[in-house]
XYZ file of C-alpha atoms in Angstrom:
764
model
C 38.962 -12.935 -7.603
C 41.054 -15.895 -6.351
C 39.518 -19.364 -6.318
C 39.072 -20.819 -2.823
C 41.832 -23.266 -1.899
C 39.396 -26.092 -1.087
C 36.077 -25.439 -2.859
C 34.449 -28.663 -1.667
C 35.233 -27.921 1.961
C 33.943 -24.386 1.568
C 30.674 -25.691 0.092
C 30.330 -28.009 3.098
C 30.930 -25.085 5.450
C 28.275 -23.037 3.625
C 25.656 -25.776 4.004
C 26.554 -26.231 7.641
C 26.283 -22.475 8.190
C 22.863 -22.493 6.529
C 21.610 -25.377 8.682
C 23.006 -23.841 11.877
C 21.226 -20.603 11.046
C 17.949 -22.459 10.538
C 18.354 -24.285 13.833
C 19.089 -21.059 15.690
C 16.151 -19.187 14.174
C 13.427 -21.851 14.242
C 12.306 -21.187 17.843
C 11.531 -17.571 16.928
C 9.572 -18.716 13.874
C 7.487 -21.160 15.913
C 6.845 -18.421 18.450
C 5.766 -16.026 15.678
C 3.380 -18.637 14.247
C 1.858 -19.075 17.702
C 1.441 -15.307 17.986
C -0.057 -15.209 14.494
C -2.653 -17.772 15.552
C -3.602 -15.528 18.473
C -3.890 -12.516 16.162
C -6.273 -14.455 13.942
C -8.490 -15.192 16.936
C -8.820 -11.448 17.586
C -9.953 -10.705 14.031
C -13.547 -10.551 12.838
C -14.656 -13.713 11.047
C -17.678 -15.925 10.426
C -18.774 -17.786 13.576
C -17.571 -21.194 12.341
C -14.195 -19.829 11.268
C -13.800 -17.931 14.551
C -14.567 -21.101 16.534
C -11.960 -23.119 14.619
C -9.371 -20.421 15.194
C -10.052 -20.461 18.934
C -9.742 -24.245 19.025
C -6.465 -24.095 17.117
C -4.573 -21.992 19.676
C -4.408 -24.564 22.525
C -3.695 -27.387 20.053
C -0.798 -25.427 18.593
C 0.556 -24.548 22.030
C 0.572 -28.206 23.051
C 2.145 -29.469 19.816
C 4.626 -26.623 19.178
C 7.546 -28.177 21.161
C 7.182 -31.461 19.242
C 6.908 -29.625 15.931
C 10.078 -27.688 16.698
C 11.844 -30.836 17.866
C 10.904 -32.672 14.657
C 12.217 -29.896 12.398
C 15.435 -29.605 14.400
C 15.992 -33.366 14.337
C 15.704 -33.595 10.557
C 17.962 -30.578 10.059
C 20.654 -31.905 12.378
C 20.761 -35.041 10.294
C 21.660 -32.903 7.289
C 24.606 -31.085 8.870
C 27.169 -33.651 7.744
C 25.908 -34.765 4.331
C 23.840 -31.760 3.318
C 21.044 -34.152 2.270
C 17.733 -34.867 3.988
C 16.591 -38.481 3.989
C 13.107 -39.788 4.706
C 14.090 -42.611 6.984
C 12.481 -41.280 10.148
C 8.954 -42.274 11.138
C 6.440 -39.771 9.901
C 8.819 -38.232 7.372
C 7.484 -37.595 3.893
C 9.285 -38.961 0.835
C 11.509 -36.245 -0.577
C 12.021 -37.715 -4.003
C 10.763 -40.724 -5.870
C 13.367 -43.130 -7.165
C 13.361 -43.704 -10.891
C 13.034 -47.461 -10.430
C 10.494 -47.325 -7.595
C 7.434 -49.516 -8.053
C 4.195 -47.793 -8.875
C 1.578 -47.956 -6.152
C -1.610 -46.252 -5.081
C -1.070 -43.138 -2.997
C -3.553 -42.391 -0.214
C -5.365 -39.056 -0.038
C -3.531 -37.990 3.109
C -0.155 -38.277 1.398
C -1.425 -36.310 -1.559
C -2.714 -33.553 0.726
C 0.655 -33.468 2.493
C 2.386 -33.076 -0.840
C 0.023 -30.261 -1.809
C 0.587 -28.184 1.325
C 4.330 -28.824 1.101
C 4.438 -27.711 -2.533
C 2.475 -24.569 -1.752
C 4.849 -23.687 1.060
C 7.826 -24.241 -1.248
C 6.248 -21.980 -3.873
C 5.724 -19.285 -1.267
C 9.388 -19.536 -0.282
C 10.525 -19.320 -3.894
C 8.242 -16.374 -4.595
C 9.928 -14.455 -1.798
C 13.499 -15.734 -2.033
C 13.923 -16.683 -5.687
C 16.826 -14.384 -6.512
C 18.684 -15.132 -3.258
C 18.302 -18.875 -3.874
C 19.358 -18.527 -7.518
C 22.536 -16.709 -6.507
C 23.311 -19.259 -3.804
C 22.725 -22.159 -6.163
C 25.091 -20.587 -8.699
C 27.814 -20.222 -6.085
C 27.394 -23.760 -4.777
C 27.457 -25.236 -8.291
C 30.710 -23.392 -9.012
C 32.300 -24.680 -5.802
C 31.215 -28.259 -6.396
C 31.746 -28.197 -10.174
C 28.248 -29.447 -10.921
C 25.323 -28.307 -13.021
C 22.587 -28.621 -10.402
C 22.008 -29.220 -6.709
C 20.972 -32.682 -5.542
C 17.217 -33.221 -5.405
C 17.371 -33.782 -1.641
C 19.875 -30.987 -0.951
C 18.973 -29.211 2.269
C 19.428 -25.883 0.468
C 16.439 -26.486 -1.781
C 13.211 -24.717 -0.753
C 11.052 -27.771 -1.341
C 13.280 -29.829 0.956
C 12.958 -27.345 3.798
C 9.207 -27.099 3.088
C 8.825 -30.857 3.470
C 10.768 -30.791 6.712
C 8.315 -28.200 8.038
C 5.171 -30.010 6.901
C 6.366 -33.522 7.847
C 7.243 -32.339 11.348
C 3.877 -30.573 11.595
C 2.007 -33.822 10.916
C 4.334 -35.867 13.100
C 3.594 -33.493 15.995
C -0.097 -34.410 15.744
C -1.249 -31.208 14.025
C -3.909 -31.616 11.349
C -4.125 -30.525 7.743
C -7.164 -28.430 8.665
C -5.086 -26.605 11.272
C -2.441 -25.939 8.617
C -5.059 -24.497 6.282
C -6.365 -22.235 9.037
C -2.842 -20.876 9.556
C -1.609 -21.092 5.968
C -1.180 -17.358 5.503
C 0.815 -17.078 8.725
C 2.954 -20.126 7.950
C 3.692 -19.068 4.388
C 4.643 -15.552 5.432
C 6.918 -16.600 8.285
C 8.785 -19.399 6.529
C 9.127 -17.489 3.247
C 10.851 -14.603 5.031
C 12.877 -17.016 7.153
C 14.132 -18.893 4.071
C 15.010 -15.618 2.353
C 17.098 -14.558 5.334
C 18.812 -17.945 5.422
C 19.787 -17.743 1.752
C 20.904 -14.154 2.154
C 23.236 -14.944 5.061
C 24.704 -17.952 3.265
C 25.304 -15.798 0.188
C 27.046 -13.268 2.402
C 29.173 -16.041 3.916
C 30.367 -17.014 0.415
C 30.788 -13.430 -0.836
C 33.141 -12.736 2.061
C 35.205 -15.701 0.810
C 35.214 -14.308 -2.750
C 32.849 -16.852 -4.311
C 31.235 -15.102 -7.301
C 31.038 -11.687 -5.638
C 29.818 -10.150 -8.913
C 27.014 -12.596 -9.647
C 23.917 -10.848 -10.984
C 22.358 -9.783 -7.695
C 19.078 -8.408 -8.931
C 18.259 -5.326 -6.884
C 14.692 -6.152 -5.999
C 12.294 -9.052 -5.563
C 9.018 -9.568 -7.334
C 6.481 -10.339 -4.644
C 2.858 -11.416 -4.783
C 0.183 -11.015 -2.194
C 0.058 -13.825 0.331
C -2.830 -16.222 0.094
C -3.551 -15.672 3.753
C -6.980 -16.695 4.941
C -8.877 -14.540 7.326
C -6.882 -11.425 6.556
C -3.789 -12.194 8.653
C -1.031 -9.853 7.556
C 1.921 -11.705 9.057
C 4.409 -11.276 11.861
C 8.148 -10.883 11.884
C 9.971 -14.089 12.695
C 13.506 -12.827 12.603
C 13.478 -10.877 15.834
C 15.950 -12.649 17.969
C 16.634 -15.130 15.177
C 19.827 -16.056 13.446
C 19.315 -14.258 10.180
C 19.200 -10.567 11.096
C 21.881 -9.028 8.904
C 24.857 -7.621 10.718
C 26.818 -4.534 9.826
C 28.504 -6.220 6.904
C 26.847 -7.256 3.695
C 24.574 -5.299 1.436
C 21.787 -4.876 3.906
C 19.264 -6.995 2.076
C 18.425 -9.057 5.136
C 17.881 -5.975 7.245
C 16.111 -4.224 4.410
C 13.865 -7.248 3.972
C 12.947 -7.016 7.634
C 12.087 -3.344 7.244
C 10.030 -4.117 4.138
C 7.969 -6.585 6.135
C 7.283 -3.862 8.671
C 5.387 -1.879 6.053
C 2.805 -4.540 5.378
C 2.490 -6.577 8.565
C 0.284 -5.971 11.536
C 3.194 -6.400 13.947
C 5.246 -3.773 12.138
C 4.908 -0.147 11.149
C 2.351 0.234 8.344
C 4.175 2.843 6.379
C 7.155 3.126 4.025
C 9.005 5.835 5.943
C 10.684 3.430 8.363
C 11.767 1.159 5.537
C 13.196 4.021 3.486
C 15.114 5.362 6.479
C 16.546 1.910 7.129
C 17.745 1.641 3.524
C 19.451 5.043 3.658
C 20.998 4.127 6.991
C 22.429 0.942 5.490
C 23.787 2.910 2.525
C 25.558 5.420 4.744
C 27.067 2.677 6.904
C 28.191 0.762 3.841
C 29.878 3.839 2.358
C 31.298 4.851 5.724
C 33.232 1.598 6.001
C 34.984 2.355 2.713
C 35.155 6.131 3.036
C 35.143 7.419 6.624
C 35.369 10.968 5.340
C 31.971 10.630 3.710
C 30.163 10.744 7.048
C 32.293 13.655 8.266
C 31.749 15.698 5.140
C 28.001 15.114 5.143
C 27.437 17.528 8.026
C 24.724 20.113 8.550
C 26.554 22.874 6.740
C 26.273 23.356 2.954
C 29.062 21.842 0.881
C 30.571 23.721 -2.040
C 31.549 21.568 -5.004
C 35.046 21.963 -6.382
C 35.269 24.415 -9.338
C 36.252 21.719 -11.876
C 33.361 19.495 -10.857
C 30.855 22.354 -11.020
C 32.023 23.127 -14.547
C 31.917 19.444 -15.538
C 28.347 19.062 -14.237
C 27.234 22.157 -16.155
C 28.896 20.913 -19.354
C 27.333 17.470 -18.950
C 23.905 19.013 -18.447
C 24.189 21.084 -21.610
C 25.347 18.044 -23.551
C 22.389 15.996 -22.319
C 19.922 18.676 -23.372
C 21.490 18.916 -26.826
C 21.706 15.175 -27.486
C 18.408 14.061 -25.971
C 16.064 16.733 -27.296
C 13.880 16.577 -30.379
C 15.223 18.249 -33.539
C 14.416 21.926 -33.942
C 11.047 22.620 -35.484
C 9.642 19.178 -34.629
C 6.468 19.276 -32.540
C 6.762 16.420 -30.053
C 5.604 15.738 -26.550
C 8.695 13.690 -25.753
C 12.347 14.191 -26.613
C 14.072 12.254 -29.324
C 13.673 8.529 -28.688
C 16.795 7.086 -27.082
C 17.177 3.395 -26.312
C 17.891 2.273 -22.782
C 21.337 0.823 -23.668
C 22.251 4.180 -25.202
C 21.112 5.983 -22.071
C 23.193 3.674 -19.891
C 26.241 4.059 -22.105
C 25.925 7.837 -21.931
C 25.511 7.589 -18.163
C 28.695 5.547 -17.767
C 30.732 7.877 -19.960
C 29.508 10.909 -18.045
C 30.332 9.243 -14.763
C 33.936 8.655 -15.741
C 34.362 12.209 -17.004
C 32.857 13.644 -13.824
C 35.055 11.480 -11.607
C 38.130 12.792 -13.378
C 36.973 16.321 -12.605
C 36.256 15.538 -8.937
C 38.687 16.952 -6.387
C 38.001 14.726 -3.369
C 37.157 11.078 -2.629
C 33.784 12.192 -1.280
C 32.924 13.846 -4.594
C 33.938 10.709 -6.501
C 31.855 8.545 -4.182
C 28.861 10.854 -4.599
C 29.163 10.702 -8.395
C 29.302 6.897 -8.281
C 26.278 6.543 -6.006
C 24.105 8.938 -8.031
C 25.122 7.136 -11.228
C 24.117 3.792 -9.700
C 20.790 5.244 -8.584
C 19.974 6.444 -12.084
C 21.249 3.229 -13.637
C 18.592 1.407 -11.619
C 15.904 3.969 -12.447
C 16.618 3.809 -16.177
C 16.439 0.000 -16.198
C 13.071 -0.054 -14.427
C 10.931 -1.815 -17.011
C 7.669 -0.281 -15.804
C 8.785 3.259 -16.640
C 7.433 3.981 -20.143
C 10.154 4.440 -22.724
C 8.593 7.741 -23.761
C 9.319 9.329 -20.368
C 12.508 7.449 -19.495
C 14.665 10.186 -21.002
C 13.048 12.818 -18.794
C 14.060 10.823 -15.741
C 17.576 10.550 -17.152
C 17.770 14.323 -17.541
C 17.339 14.708 -13.795
C 20.699 13.036 -13.114
C 22.812 16.195 -13.234
C 20.412 18.323 -11.148
C 20.244 15.515 -8.584
C 24.040 15.140 -8.584
C 24.412 18.870 -8.037
C 22.074 18.620 -5.021
C 23.774 15.474 -3.689
C 27.195 17.146 -3.785
C 26.032 20.387 -2.226
C 23.400 19.366 0.334
C 24.437 17.159 3.268
C 21.081 15.496 3.877
C 20.395 14.089 0.406
C 21.774 10.675 1.410
C 20.499 10.909 4.979
C 16.817 11.893 4.856
C 13.905 10.334 3.017
C 11.927 13.553 2.659
C 14.413 15.433 0.503
C 12.281 17.073 -2.226
C 14.489 15.685 -5.009
C 13.792 12.126 -3.832
C 10.119 12.823 -3.280
C 9.701 14.323 -6.756
C 11.252 11.292 -8.464
C 9.161 8.929 -6.347
C 5.905 10.764 -7.048
C 6.494 10.896 -10.797
C 7.573 7.253 -10.795
C 4.531 6.127 -8.807
C 2.251 7.726 -11.407
C 3.899 6.637 -14.648
C 4.740 3.078 -13.640
C 1.057 2.308 -13.974
C 1.032 3.895 -17.433
C -1.264 2.141 -19.910
C 0.145 2.290 -23.416
C -3.334 1.827 -24.891
C -4.500 5.170 -23.478
C -2.226 7.429 -25.491
C -3.983 10.715 -24.732
C -3.789 10.190 -20.985
C -0.092 9.407 -21.268
C 0.573 12.548 -23.273
C -0.834 14.759 -20.533
C 1.382 13.180 -17.909
C 4.401 13.324 -20.187
C 3.893 17.036 -20.839
C 3.798 17.751 -17.127
C 6.895 15.634 -16.442
C 8.661 17.412 -19.295
C 7.720 20.792 -17.835
C 8.882 19.784 -14.352
C 12.263 18.580 -15.595
C 12.827 21.667 -17.711
C 12.045 23.938 -14.760
C 14.557 22.044 -12.617
C 17.160 22.346 -15.384
C 16.501 26.079 -15.722
C 17.450 26.840 -12.100
C 20.673 24.914 -11.475
C 21.868 26.930 -8.491
C 18.756 26.900 -6.327
C 19.323 23.449 -4.824
C 16.377 21.882 -3.085
C 14.164 24.954 -3.518
C 13.427 24.296 -7.163
C 12.666 20.633 -6.426
C 10.312 21.651 -3.629
C 8.571 24.173 -5.875
C 7.942 21.767 -8.732
C 6.931 19.015 -6.291
C 4.117 21.231 -4.979
C 3.150 22.103 -8.533
C 3.128 18.431 -9.536
C 0.841 17.572 -6.606
C -1.586 20.304 -7.714
C -1.373 19.057 -11.279
C -2.347 15.526 -10.185
C -5.410 16.795 -8.351
C -6.515 18.771 -11.405
C -5.542 15.971 -13.797
C -7.662 13.245 -12.214
C -10.558 15.622 -11.687
C -10.663 17.217 -15.137
C -8.342 15.592 -17.672
C -8.114 11.853 -17.060
C -11.023 10.280 -18.903
C -10.870 7.136 -16.760
C -11.197 9.019 -13.479
C -13.043 12.250 -14.260
C -16.554 10.819 -13.883
C -15.611 8.842 -10.766
C -14.062 11.877 -9.074
C -17.181 13.943 -9.807
C -19.398 11.265 -8.269
C -17.109 10.884 -5.247
C -17.154 14.630 -4.653
C -20.953 14.579 -4.770
C -20.961 11.744 -2.229
C -18.681 13.717 0.074
C -20.724 16.903 -0.348
C -23.953 15.047 0.349
C -22.584 13.236 3.402
C -21.026 16.413 4.753
C -24.292 18.318 4.347
C -26.240 15.432 5.891
C -24.020 15.543 8.967
C -24.267 19.328 9.109
C -28.069 19.184 8.869
C -28.220 16.432 11.504
C -26.079 18.421 13.939
C -28.114 21.571 13.512
C -31.460 19.731 13.677
C -30.348 18.120 16.939
C -29.557 21.562 18.346
C -32.874 22.979 17.179
C -34.984 20.126 18.601
C -32.960 19.601 21.753
C -35.525 21.326 23.981
C -38.568 21.038 21.737
C -41.166 18.360 22.691
C -41.070 16.380 19.429
C -42.309 12.787 19.331
C -39.341 10.330 19.260
C -40.365 8.672 16.007
C -40.440 12.035 14.239
C -37.158 13.065 15.819
C -35.404 9.892 14.602
C -36.882 10.300 11.123
C -35.600 13.860 10.863
C -32.109 12.947 12.077
C -31.588 9.670 10.217
C -33.613 10.115 7.032
C -34.685 13.667 6.361
C -31.247 15.200 6.968
C -29.994 13.031 4.098
C -32.960 14.060 1.956
C -32.160 17.726 2.593
C -28.517 17.076 1.675
C -29.446 15.306 -1.556
C -31.756 18.151 -2.570
C -29.022 20.695 -1.813
C -26.439 18.757 -3.884
C -28.724 18.172 -6.862
C -30.616 21.464 -6.954
C -28.650 23.872 -4.794
C -29.011 25.009 -1.197
C -31.290 27.942 -2.092
C -33.352 26.052 -4.660
C -37.119 25.661 -4.456
C -36.703 21.901 -4.070
C -34.534 22.313 -0.969
C -36.945 24.883 0.472
C -39.828 22.455 -0.085
C -37.951 19.762 1.860
C -37.305 22.138 4.774
C -40.960 23.242 4.737
C -41.980 19.578 4.893
C -39.826 19.137 7.992
C -41.586 22.059 9.655
C -45.018 20.690 8.706
C -44.089 17.280 10.095
C -42.972 18.747 13.418
C -46.205 20.735 13.707
C -48.403 17.803 12.666
C -46.830 15.493 15.264
C -47.408 17.884 18.159
C -50.521 17.496 20.303
C -53.760 18.388 18.497
C -56.543 19.022 20.999
C -59.048 21.104 19.079
C -61.232 19.822 16.272
C -59.967 22.606 13.985
C -56.334 21.601 14.429
C -57.139 17.969 13.721
C -59.032 18.939 10.574
C -56.044 20.998 9.463
C -53.713 18.034 9.989
C -56.006 15.797 7.930
C -56.105 18.408 5.166
C -52.325 18.792 5.082
C -51.446 15.121 5.497
C -51.781 13.771 1.879
C -49.528 16.419 0.270
C -47.120 16.119 3.220
C -46.811 12.344 2.856
C -46.348 12.744 -0.910
C -43.527 15.230 -0.318
C -41.922 12.875 2.205
C -42.083 9.977 -0.253
C -40.747 12.098 -3.119
C -37.852 13.258 -0.962
C -36.952 9.732 0.081
C -37.272 8.549 -3.528
C -34.802 11.202 -4.750
C -32.441 10.283 -1.910
C -32.404 6.649 -3.029
C -34.366 5.148 -0.128
C -35.828 1.777 -1.246
C -39.612 1.513 -1.471
C -39.886 -1.009 1.378
C -37.880 1.289 3.657
C -40.101 4.200 2.647
C -43.140 2.198 3.741
C -41.523 1.473 7.103
C -40.736 5.144 7.711
C -44.231 6.266 6.689
C -45.811 3.675 8.993
C -43.786 4.924 11.960
C -44.740 8.506 11.155
C -48.412 7.545 10.964
C -48.101 6.076 14.442
C -46.586 9.334 15.671
C -49.367 11.370 14.091
C -51.971 9.081 15.659
C -50.391 9.747 19.049
C -50.789 13.484 18.380
C -54.544 13.017 17.767
C -54.953 11.263 21.108
C -53.042 14.048 22.829
C -50.324 11.638 23.953
C -47.678 14.088 22.829
C -46.808 17.468 24.263
C -47.983 20.611 22.566
C -45.417 23.008 21.098
C -46.093 26.647 22.088
C -47.070 28.752 19.102
C -44.187 31.226 19.539
C -41.691 28.350 19.827
C -43.088 26.818 16.663
C -42.779 30.124 14.826
C -39.152 30.396 15.958
C -38.496 26.857 14.758
C -39.964 27.608 11.345
C -37.781 30.701 10.995
C -34.646 28.770 11.878
C -35.496 26.080 9.325
C -35.852 28.740 6.641
C -32.319 29.993 7.330
C -30.866 26.601 8.219
C -27.826 26.888 5.931
C -26.628 30.012 7.712
C -26.451 28.060 10.967
C -24.604 24.982 9.704
C -21.240 24.139 11.317
C -18.114 24.509 9.172
C -17.573 21.542 6.839
C -13.827 21.603 7.523
C -14.514 20.826 11.177
C -16.444 17.649 10.411
C -15.185 14.105 10.066
C -17.012 11.777 7.690
C -16.585 8.771 9.966
C -18.659 5.620 10.286
C -20.286 6.718 13.523
C -22.216 9.568 11.897
C -22.285 8.815 8.189
C -25.388 7.504 6.437
C -25.250 4.255 4.486
C -22.879 5.018 1.625
C -24.103 2.023 -0.361
C -27.029 4.196 -1.374
C -24.620 6.128 -3.570
C -23.611 3.068 -5.573
C -24.162 3.115 -9.317
C -22.846 1.455 -12.446
C -19.939 3.918 -12.439
C -19.171 4.011 -8.715
C -18.845 1.079 -6.333
C -18.946 1.818 -2.604
C -17.002 -0.581 -0.366
C -19.264 -1.227 2.596
C -17.854 -4.529 3.869
C -14.754 -6.708 3.845
C -11.259 -6.566 5.281
C -10.259 -7.116 8.890
C -10.212 -4.952 12.006
C -7.513 -2.335 11.305
C -4.793 -1.457 13.767
C -3.834 2.177 14.494
C -0.779 1.693 12.285
C -2.977 0.652 9.361
C -5.253 3.656 9.911
C -2.172 5.872 9.827
C -1.021 4.193 6.617
C -4.456 4.702 5.042
C -4.176 8.436 5.741
C -0.759 8.593 4.059
C -1.643 7.083 0.679
C -0.972 9.554 -2.108
C -2.900 10.493 -5.219
C -1.502 8.869 -8.355
C -0.194 5.705 -6.715
C -1.094 2.307 -8.173
C -2.485 -0.593 -6.140
C -3.815 -4.113 -6.629
C -7.386 -4.388 -5.359
C -9.096 -7.694 -4.609
C -12.821 -6.916 -4.459
C -15.995 -8.580 -5.695
C -14.148 -11.479 -7.324
C -11.845 -9.150 -9.247
C -8.150 -8.627 -8.705
C -7.064 -5.644 -10.766
C -4.815 -2.627 -10.828
C -6.378 0.622 -9.627
C -5.009 4.133 -9.237
C -5.699 6.438 -6.321
C -7.473 9.330 -8.030
C -9.055 11.426 -5.280
C -9.103 12.015 -1.535
C -11.729 13.986 0.338
C -11.440 16.349 3.278
C -9.189 14.916 5.978
C -8.844 11.898 3.688
C -12.034 10.415 5.122
C -13.060 9.254 1.655
C -10.693 7.818 -0.958
C -11.450 6.963 -4.589
C -9.575 4.396 -6.660
C -10.178 4.101 -10.403
C -9.383 1.232 -12.749
C -7.951 1.890 -16.235
C -11.433 1.074 -17.584
C -12.981 3.837 -15.452
C -14.521 1.752 -12.666
C -14.552 3.856 -9.492
C -14.250 2.232 -6.054
C -14.914 4.469 -3.047
C -13.627 3.729 0.471
C -14.221 5.279 3.841
C -11.024 5.614 5.841
C -11.706 2.744 8.253
C -12.719 0.398 5.447
C -9.623 1.378 3.476
C -7.433 0.520 6.472
C -9.319 -2.773 6.854
C -8.513 -3.721 3.241
C -4.856 -2.782 3.737
C -4.814 -4.859 6.917
C -6.248 -7.921 5.170
C -3.994 -7.642 2.129
C -6.973 -7.026 -0.155
C -5.413 -3.714 -1.233
C -1.655 -3.790 -1.749
C 0.698 -1.238 -3.325
C 1.751 -2.142 -6.842
C 5.202 -0.959 -5.770
C 6.309 -2.322 -2.427
C 9.116 0.240 -2.445
C 9.413 3.709 -3.900
C 11.538 4.208 -6.993
C 14.474 5.830 -5.161
C 14.464 3.262 -2.333
C 14.596 0.401 -4.818
C 17.366 2.202 -6.694
C 19.271 2.670 -3.427
C 19.051 -1.043 -2.658
C 20.309 -1.826 -6.143
C 23.246 0.534 -5.609
C 24.057 -1.136 -2.284
C 24.133 -4.570 -3.903
C 26.644 -3.378 -6.497
C 28.783 -1.486 -3.970
C 28.837 -4.477 -1.653
C 30.074 -6.670 -4.488
C 32.783 -4.186 -5.505
C 33.409 -1.432 -2.917
C 36.429 -0.153 -4.842
C 34.177 1.401 -7.478
C 33.378 4.203 -5.020
C 36.834 5.707 -5.407
C 37.986 4.441 -8.810
């Protein structure tokens, strides 16, 4: 690439472009912070925290114009020199001179430095690779080894501008801490967009277009307080990527939409945006690509079909274990060797291609698999099996128009599902890994065996893989097997409890039963019946005893007028109370709660002795007894029930050393977060922050209608969520996907970065 005629002038233009972009976008950021403060007010919090949040909103509204003015003033001063001085009143020192005199620093200054440093770290965590690329380009233009300490491009300089202006506007450190999660999220994304657009400005002028643009960013969960999930600041701002460039700015915006309350809490929108960017990027270089990718099937040219078949056979021969060797995995092949093979195949296939569209398709698929094979979290033992999918995927990409246009193509979904499972692979649990590897091997070999069936074979093995995962976590994975069994018992018990409650309500709807007894039957004894049915079976003697106790209780609490009836109640009462206590004990009701329930029942029975309750006609009582005997035949269908928080009993009673039940925490979920919670898939890995532990967990089981979800740690600790609580943890950032993007989406973004740097590779 040619060297710019005046590198120094170009570097000055780049800094000016960066500053102008910041100035244009800052109003939207300030507005988003204000909106974030209002969102925090609407969230559930401790009374003191909620009060401080309410007090913060009017203070922020009043000071926001001055805060914005202060940031803009300091940035304008940097347009000419590119450096930010600390000469203005209220500004913080940006760098200490080497010969400055030592002096005591007051606590306020130290606190300012702390919040500024934390903001800078948040920016670097989000925008590290964009900043690194920009710094490399600027150093080349200016022939220097490093940027100036006070260079406006540095994250810590921009962070100090933000914090100094905040304090100068009269806003307190406490207010900053209240909004820290919002502020970090907004300015980190804003800085990333600024660096991205400045990089694009220089790439268009041929400044290091082939610098190592790493295809994805390593992100950590925001340290937001109060569970604020962030808001998009780029809407209407200066850093929304335009049609040119690699799409990272626009992709970054879509990524935010997955995890922020103001966006769409699901990955589908992000994935569609990435594919849209890819198609637009290719379309600018190859207009025929969009025309060819129509709704009708595309037939590959004869030479290319033959070349793909030959390549597939060669892969199977070279990457399989020697004959007679019993191995779970194919012969070990290093990643560099895989990549070298991939590049050689790509060139041979391109020579066999008959049209530019075929050559472009070969290049894109090769770039996708280059990214997949360099994904460090894919275990080396299964990396080859992913590599062996390249030719089947290429065959589909050439022949099926929607492979590059839709996110739900079964080939993409299969790769993503297998990747989501194995990228949490624990090398210390060899046996577990072997089971997964065998299934992945089988899936790949089935795909290879049916080369002409297109998407159908991918769809078939995808369904089979989903069934395998369900069986695997339930029966074969030692870490999850016990937890899944316990979770299924919880679901069965809660489902039966709801079924019993519904039917008991129907049965007693028109029967004059004392209110205390009625509430006991609905809220306590239905759960006791369910526990007995789960532990001993619906038709067991234990369950029958519990139903008989319910009938005795109903009879005992009805009006007793005659001396004989009262004597009968007194005779029956001790064994009845013992049965009630035994049932509650088996159901896990604490002793103090048992005493409370028994006391209320005694009051109800006393009311029956004083004839303050209505009498139940003998024939009605006989009918009630008969219905209790055959109660299970009357229960509503389990599939029609929802295990929601309005009807469910206290799940914490199911907690044990092997199963933790999440009964609190998180923040009020939005409908989008509830939708996201319903879409989580078995096998995916997540980071869970719960009970002072932040650890990786795998989604191992989902109940009917996904009302209950079980996550299991590699050590076998099970954590059970109800749907609303799961959405609340997603909302608060206490449960975050270990992979912010699916494997194929990340690979697509990597391909876009390389194609944007060198578009000619599509056709060469």
